[in-house]
Amino acid sequence: MALKSFITVHPDSHFPIQNLPYGAFKTQHSTALPRLAVAIGDYVLDLSELAKAGLFNGPLLTGSDCFLQHSLNKFLAMGRPAWKEARETLQMLLSSTEPALRDNTELRHKALVPMSKVEMVLPMEIGDYTDFFSSMHHAKNCGTIFVGPQTPISPNWFHLPIAYHGRASSIVISGTDIIRPRGQGHPTGNSPPYFGPSLKLDFELEMAAVVGPGNELGKAIDVNEAADHIFGVVLMNDWSARDIQGWEYVPLGPFLGKSFGTTISPWIVTLDALEPFACDAPKQDPPPLPYLAEKISKNYDIALEVQIKPSGQKDSSVVTRSNLKNLYWTLTQQLAHHTINGCNLRPGDLLGTGTISGPEPNSLGCLLELTWNGQKALSLKGTSRKYLEDGDEVIFTGCCKGDGYNVGFGTCAGKVVPPRD
Amino acid sequence: MALKSFITVHPDSHFPIQNLPYGAFKTQHSTALPRLAVAIGDYVLDLSELAKAGLFNGPLLTGSDCFLQHSLNKFLAMGRPAWKEARETLQMLLSSTEPALRDNTELRHKALVPMSKVEMVLPMEIGDYTDFFSSMHHAKNCGTIFVGPQTPISPNWFHLPIAYHGRASSIVISGTDIIRPRGQGHPTGNSPPYFGPSLKLDFELEMAAVVGPGNELGKAIDVNEAADHIFGVVLMNDWSARDIQGWEYVPLGPFLGKSFGTTISPWIVTLDALEPFACDAPKQDPPPLPYLAEKISKNYDIALEVQIKPSGQKDSSVVTRSNLKNLYWTLTQQLAHHTINGCNLRPGDLLGTGTISGPEPNSLGCLLELTWNGQKALSLKGTSRKYLEDGDEVIFTGCCKGDGYNVGFGTCAGKVVPPRD
């Protein structure tokens, strides 16, 4: 029999009892510190209230203050046994047959807050943020545009999950305006480089893994144990200024073309909730080196969609549809590779997948690819775009379709605003 | 008359009353949290004891708990007026003519701890670490080795201070062993890539600026105000595995070739202490864009030296001598560039200079350059090196020579140890 909550959840909701993603919220206009929650239907369920009521009574969470913290880091560090225990407790407390929360009016009123009354904030402190480059279609398209069609993908790409360190300070929560960056672009002829607001502002459709316990410096994580170090996944928009990036990135990689803002969705969907949507990862040829060879190599079937809503327009337009399963390198291979040199991961670290492009023209994950670096405009309802304009809101959604229910991510959205003076 | 302390300071000491660099220490084998200190001669001066005794009695620091914290971040956020007030108070308290500390035996015994009895720890929490590439000689040599002698320096280099995001989690304090990383190196012929312990482990002679107040997202810091956001400077060894780096870095820059460990010196020498050693920065041609054009463009005359001490040898050998003044892009230009796109810097962020190579063959800042990527061995006393071997200790020192005194950095040291199983 399917799990069912005493809380009414619309069949289209992203947040049924099968999901229970984690986040952190403030009640609107409140100056209080954030509180931890899971999403259920149109509510956030305040975990601090449940903890104070003593309802986390399993062996690992009894007496723990992990849900009284203002970020998830402590809970993330506790690892999968604690995560599983919390999930079981929450599914039990929310089920239609369990009276402990259902029939406790006072607690229910304290603990269940309508989503419309809260402001979501970053759910964890992010020590380090890494961004991978794991979609072959994206790598091929970028290489064709920037390097040429002969050897678009560099030879290392098929041997290791290429990545770079990103900027942690400028990661913001969905709904935060993105200020168009200023910077240098390529000079023309003998002129000095262009300087001014970026003329090629782009989104990048990504997801990102949130790291659990992590490892100590010098001690690599085995690829077959890597899933125990991934708490869950968020949607991520790795906003990119293509003119700044194109001029600066040789030889040390992306820097100011990315570091002005990176948006993540407020809800972390756990690997446990995603497990029913696991699917085979693509066959890798050449076969990966032993430290990247997985006994079971999994992707997740998560349908992704990007919409753009220009300022003043009533409707947004879908500009691309992709899927996490388009990744060549899996999340667990990314994590294992990250630690093979001894680099330490810490709870709350964020590992971006890189832009998730699929093979079809309407499954490309950024405007650079969709407009082939501005060579052809993308048609929106009543207007068109080569790159983003001020006032454009970019909205990502992600969702797994179950039998009569969804496991979804909500949205990851941000509006482009002009530079400040 | 020269400032003089009631504490006897040897003329060769790096830590006279003119310096007073900041750090954090634990007393050996203590499980207590770190305490903040300045160095004076052979002692650390415990700032928490002075604060508890009410001796920080200027307008900004009276009643502040900034020196009761376990890291410098709160003090860093307070900005230059507070830093100047602290420096004036400490120079007064330590001067030979002031009785408040000199004649208070009990406080003196509590607050002055011999350096030999303490363990230094990281003095700040580092939210983000960025590494620049600001020595022209280093850029030219690396380009010649990796790209070829025709166009060793890419055209963007003279227009902007190139940088990449580094890994914050693996920054360690001087004295921490560096575990040789494992990883992939270039394949030969049709074989799979090399996998194993790095065969080309290198040091990189760098310094790094410690960020003060910083900026909010979207608001750039003017280059002429950038010095107010730099608290001070440390020595830094950006250990590099050249084989891993060479294979992975196209197209997104250095990743696992660097992220296994970065060592900093325990003492942050303040810009105020370095001011007497300021010198003109090199003339820049082409002239920088207006946002990088400084009214006064300063470097600092800091003599740097690298020694290698092989395992079992009694003596170390000096392998290079360089100077911070070899930088083309100044610390303030680096910081202003970092924020021009709106990227937010936070107190405690670390901005590395990149390898500081000078123009002479014996002033090159890493083995890659000194041995021309292992083509010629470097002679040590009784042995030689192309790259680092297990057991090698690499020791950096840095010092400004004043009139009868030094303003020095102590050492930044680490020993290479084999990978763990």
mmCIF file of N, CA and C in Angstrom, chain B residues 2-6 16-22 38-40 45 47 50 55-56 83-98 101 270 272-274 276 405 407:
data_model
loop_
_atom_site.group_PDB
_atom_site.id
_atom_site.type_symbol
_atom_site.label_atom_id
_atom_site.label_comp_id
_atom_site.label_asym_id
_atom_site.label_seq_id
_atom_site.Cartn_x
_atom_site.Cartn_y
_atom_site.Cartn_z
ATOM 1 N N ALA B 2 64.245 54.909 18.329
ATOM 2 C CA ALA B 2 63.622 53.642 17.901
ATOM 3 C C ALA B 2 62.779 53.070 19.030
ATOM 4 N N LEU B 3 61.658 52.456 18.629
ATOM 5 C CA LEU B 3 60.819 51.729 19.571
ATOM 6 C C LEU B 3 61.625 50.593 20.185
ATOM 7 N N LYS B 4 61.459 50.391 21.478
ATOM 8 C CA LYS B 4 62.195 49.299 22.131
ATOM 9 C C LYS B 4 61.273 48.654 23.160
ATOM 10 N N SER B 5 61.317 47.347 23.213
ATOM 11 C CA SER B 5 60.451 46.631 24.146
ATOM 12 C C SER B 5 61.197 46.306 25.430
ATOM 13 N N PHE B 6 60.444 46.146 26.526
ATOM 14 C CA PHE B 6 61.064 45.639 27.766
ATOM 15 C C PHE B 6 61.421 44.160 27.627
ATOM 16 N N PRO B 16 60.408 41.706 16.335
ATOM 17 C CA PRO B 16 60.601 42.797 17.296
ATOM 18 C C PRO B 16 59.293 43.583 17.474
ATOM 19 N N ILE B 17 59.337 44.598 18.298
ATOM 20 C CA ILE B 17 58.146 45.406 18.581
ATOM 21 C C ILE B 17 57.638 46.118 17.321
ATOM 22 N N GLN B 18 58.473 46.285 16.318
ATOM 23 C CA GLN B 18 58.040 46.911 15.054
ATOM 24 C C GLN B 18 57.151 45.981 14.218
ATOM 25 N N ASN B 19 57.153 44.696 14.535
ATOM 26 C CA ASN B 19 56.410 43.752 13.709
ATOM 27 C C ASN B 19 55.044 43.430 14.323
ATOM 28 N N LEU B 20 55.043 42.626 15.370
ATOM 29 C CA LEU B 20 53.804 42.219 16.051
ATOM 30 C C LEU B 20 52.796 41.541 15.107
ATOM 31 N N PRO B 21 53.212 40.457 14.475
ATOM 32 C CA PRO B 21 52.288 39.718 13.614
ATOM 33 C C PRO B 21 51.288 38.909 14.448
ATOM 34 N N TYR B 22 50.135 38.641 13.841
ATOM 35 C CA TYR B 22 49.031 37.961 14.534
ATOM 36 C C TYR B 22 48.979 36.476 14.202
ATOM 37 N N VAL B 38 49.971 37.917 19.430
ATOM 38 C CA VAL B 38 50.994 38.461 18.543
ATOM 39 C C VAL B 38 52.326 37.861 18.974
ATOM 40 N N ALA B 39 53.279 37.840 18.029
ATOM 41 C CA ALA B 39 54.625 37.355 18.338
ATOM 42 C C ALA B 39 55.480 38.530 18.786
ATOM 43 N N ILE B 40 56.277 38.306 19.836
ATOM 44 C CA ILE B 40 57.272 39.301 20.269
ATOM 45 C C ILE B 40 58.514 38.533 20.724
ATOM 46 N N LEU B 45 52.333 36.555 22.734
ATOM 47 C CA LEU B 45 51.631 37.388 23.713
ATOM 48 C C LEU B 45 50.134 37.101 23.567
ATOM 49 N N LEU B 47 46.544 37.530 23.555
ATOM 50 C CA LEU B 47 45.692 38.728 23.506
ATOM 51 C C LEU B 47 44.448 38.581 24.373
ATOM 52 N N LEU B 50 45.291 39.979 27.768
ATOM 53 C CA LEU B 50 45.320 41.455 27.793
ATOM 54 C C LEU B 50 43.898 42.016 27.745
ATOM 55 N N LEU B 55 43.151 45.886 29.054
ATOM 56 C CA LEU B 55 44.235 46.741 28.546
ATOM 57 C C LEU B 55 44.000 47.254 27.126
ATOM 58 N N PHE B 56 43.036 46.707 26.404
ATOM 59 C CA PHE B 56 42.651 47.320 25.122
ATOM 60 C C PHE B 56 41.596 48.380 25.432
ATOM 61 N N TRP B 83 42.419 47.854 13.634
ATOM 62 C CA TRP B 83 43.754 47.247 13.529
ATOM 63 C C TRP B 83 44.827 48.236 14.000
ATOM 64 N N LYS B 84 44.667 49.502 13.603
ATOM 65 C CA LYS B 84 45.656 50.519 13.993
ATOM 66 C C LYS B 84 45.619 50.746 15.502
ATOM 67 N N GLU B 85 44.395 50.778 16.042
ATOM 68 C CA GLU B 85 44.268 50.992 17.487
ATOM 69 C C GLU B 85 44.920 49.839 18.251
ATOM 70 N N ALA B 86 44.704 48.612 17.789
ATOM 71 C CA ALA B 86 45.304 47.457 18.463
ATOM 72 C C ALA B 86 46.826 47.540 18.402
ATOM 73 N N ARG B 87 47.337 47.927 17.242
ATOM 74 C CA ARG B 87 48.800 48.024 17.078
ATOM 75 C C ARG B 87 49.393 49.076 18.014
ATOM 76 N N GLU B 88 48.727 50.230 18.084
ATOM 77 C CA GLU B 88 49.217 51.294 18.976
ATOM 78 C C GLU B 88 49.179 50.835 20.428
ATOM 79 N N THR B 89 48.083 50.205 20.828
ATOM 80 C CA THR B 89 47.971 49.720 22.205
ATOM 81 C C THR B 89 49.068 48.707 22.507
ATOM 82 N N LEU B 90 49.296 47.763 21.587
ATOM 83 C CA LEU B 90 50.292 46.706 21.841
ATOM 84 C C LEU B 90 51.702 47.270 21.858
ATOM 85 N N GLN B 91 52.004 48.198 20.956
ATOM 86 C CA GLN B 91 53.360 48.783 20.962
ATOM 87 C C GLN B 91 53.588 49.574 22.244
ATOM 88 N N MET B 92 52.544 50.220 22.728
ATOM 89 C CA MET B 92 52.651 50.946 23.992
ATOM 90 C C MET B 92 52.856 49.975 25.146
ATOM 91 N N LEU B 93 52.018 48.948 25.229
ATOM 92 C CA LEU B 93 52.102 47.991 26.348
ATOM 93 C C LEU B 93 53.442 47.263 26.391
ATOM 94 N N LEU B 94 54.035 47.040 25.218
ATOM 95 C CA LEU B 94 55.292 46.286 25.154
ATOM 96 C C LEU B 94 56.522 47.182 25.246
ATOM 97 N N SER B 95 56.327 48.495 25.219
ATOM 98 C CA SER B 95 57.502 49.374 25.168
ATOM 99 C C SER B 95 58.221 49.375 26.516
ATOM 100 N N SER B 96 59.496 49.660 26.447
ATOM 101 C CA SER B 96 60.344 49.590 27.639
ATOM 102 C C SER B 96 59.955 50.619 28.700
ATOM 103 N N THR B 97 59.215 51.626 28.300
ATOM 104 C CA THR B 97 58.916 52.719 29.236
ATOM 105 C C THR B 97 57.537 52.608 29.873
ATOM 106 N N GLU B 98 56.780 51.589 29.508
ATOM 107 C CA GLU B 98 55.382 51.517 29.972
ATOM 108 C C GLU B 98 55.255 50.421 31.035
ATOM 109 N N LEU B 101 52.160 46.385 31.689
ATOM 110 C CA LEU B 101 52.426 44.948 31.541
ATOM 111 C C LEU B 101 53.795 44.599 32.134
ATOM 112 N N THR B 270 51.167 42.387 9.415
ATOM 113 C CA THR B 270 50.171 43.380 8.989
ATOM 114 C C THR B 270 50.746 44.330 7.938
ATOM 115 N N ASP B 272 50.420 47.387 8.103
ATOM 116 C CA ASP B 272 51.000 48.502 8.869
ATOM 117 C C ASP B 272 52.463 48.229 9.218
ATOM 118 N N ALA B 273 52.787 46.990 9.564
ATOM 119 C CA ALA B 273 54.177 46.657 9.872
ATOM 120 C C ALA B 273 55.037 46.650 8.611
ATOM 121 N N LEU B 274 54.418 46.366 7.472
ATOM 122 C CA LEU B 274 55.172 46.299 6.208
ATOM 123 C C LEU B 274 55.357 47.669 5.564
ATOM 124 N N PRO B 276 56.931 50.462 6.130
ATOM 125 C CA PRO B 276 58.285 51.008 5.885
ATOM 126 C C PRO B 276 59.019 50.313 4.739
ATOM 127 N N TYR B 405 66.683 46.308 12.716
ATOM 128 C CA TYR B 405 65.638 45.346 13.098
ATOM 129 C C TYR B 405 65.087 44.678 11.847
ATOM 130 N N VAL B 407 61.503 42.926 10.030
ATOM 131 C CA VAL B 407 60.086 42.560 10.099
ATOM 132 C C VAL B 407 59.984 41.274 9.292
#
